[in-house]
Amino acid sequence: MTLTAPTSSDYEAEANRLRAQIGATVEDLRFSLRPANLASEAATRAGIADLSWGGAFDFAGKRHPVPTAIIGLGIALWTLAALRRRKADGLATFTPPLRETSASLVESATRVLRDRAELKRREFVNAAQAQITTGAARFSDEVERRLENVIDRVPGGPEVRPLIEAAIQIALSAALEGLFLKRTAG
């Protein structure tokens, strides 16, 4: 049984496959991090995805009666305080507390969405780093194996092996440095 070593086209195909996989992961993350999808996911996990407002309050009252009662009491006190401060135009006093409350809710939701996006970003970066590390290790192993095959064919025996290895390492370092300089300059 003959084992054939992977060729550069095999590595290129593997790199293209990994690029496609990373692209698909990015698209999945973009879709998952849309506010509508996050809200839908939260509602589904809470078990209230298909409930109306009345159904949601009924569900909350049955499942969590004490917190629901505290929230109801807070809304009632807020309304009572707004009514007491009412001036001649009536609804004008409702807008500042309502504006403050909605700003607080928006700020909390924004913070939660940012935290979730940061978590997803970290997951993506960790997955990409794992893929890159695996690919780099495979590439390094293959280069080392092929270089050993070339060095073994050079006449001169074991005495010249360290000299040949050092020369090849210097040449590879110079080539990589040239590639990095081209990328930073371009």
Short mmCIF file of C-alpha atoms in Angstrom, two decimals, residues 144 147-148 150-152 154 157-175:
data_model
loop_
_atom_site.label_atom_id
_atom_site.label_comp_id
_atom_site.label_asym_id
_atom_site.label_seq_id
_atom_site.Cartn_x
_atom_site.Cartn_y
_atom_site.Cartn_z
CA GLU A 144 9.40 19.12 7.94
CA LEU A 147 12.62 18.57 3.98
CA GLU A 148 13.88 15.47 5.75
CA VAL A 150 15.30 16.02 0.56
CA ILE A 151 18.11 16.20 3.12
CA ASP A 152 18.37 12.39 3.27
CA VAL A 154 21.94 14.82 -0.34
CA GLY A 157 26.29 11.66 5.16
CA PRO A 158 25.34 12.73 8.66
CA GLU A 159 28.28 15.16 8.92
CA VAL A 160 26.74 17.69 6.51
CA ARG A 161 23.14 17.30 7.70
CA PRO A 162 23.30 20.14 10.32
CA LEU A 163 24.80 22.51 7.74
CA ILE A 164 22.09 21.69 5.19
CA GLU A 165 19.31 22.04 7.79
CA ALA A 166 20.66 25.44 8.89
CA ALA A 167 20.88 26.66 5.28
CA ILE A 168 17.30 25.56 4.58
CA GLN A 169 16.05 27.23 7.77
CA ILE A 170 17.75 30.49 6.82
CA ALA A 171 16.27 30.35 3.31
CA LEU A 172 12.76 29.66 4.66
CA SER A 173 13.08 32.48 7.21
CA ALA A 174 14.16 34.90 4.50
CA ALA A 175 11.27 33.82 2.27
#
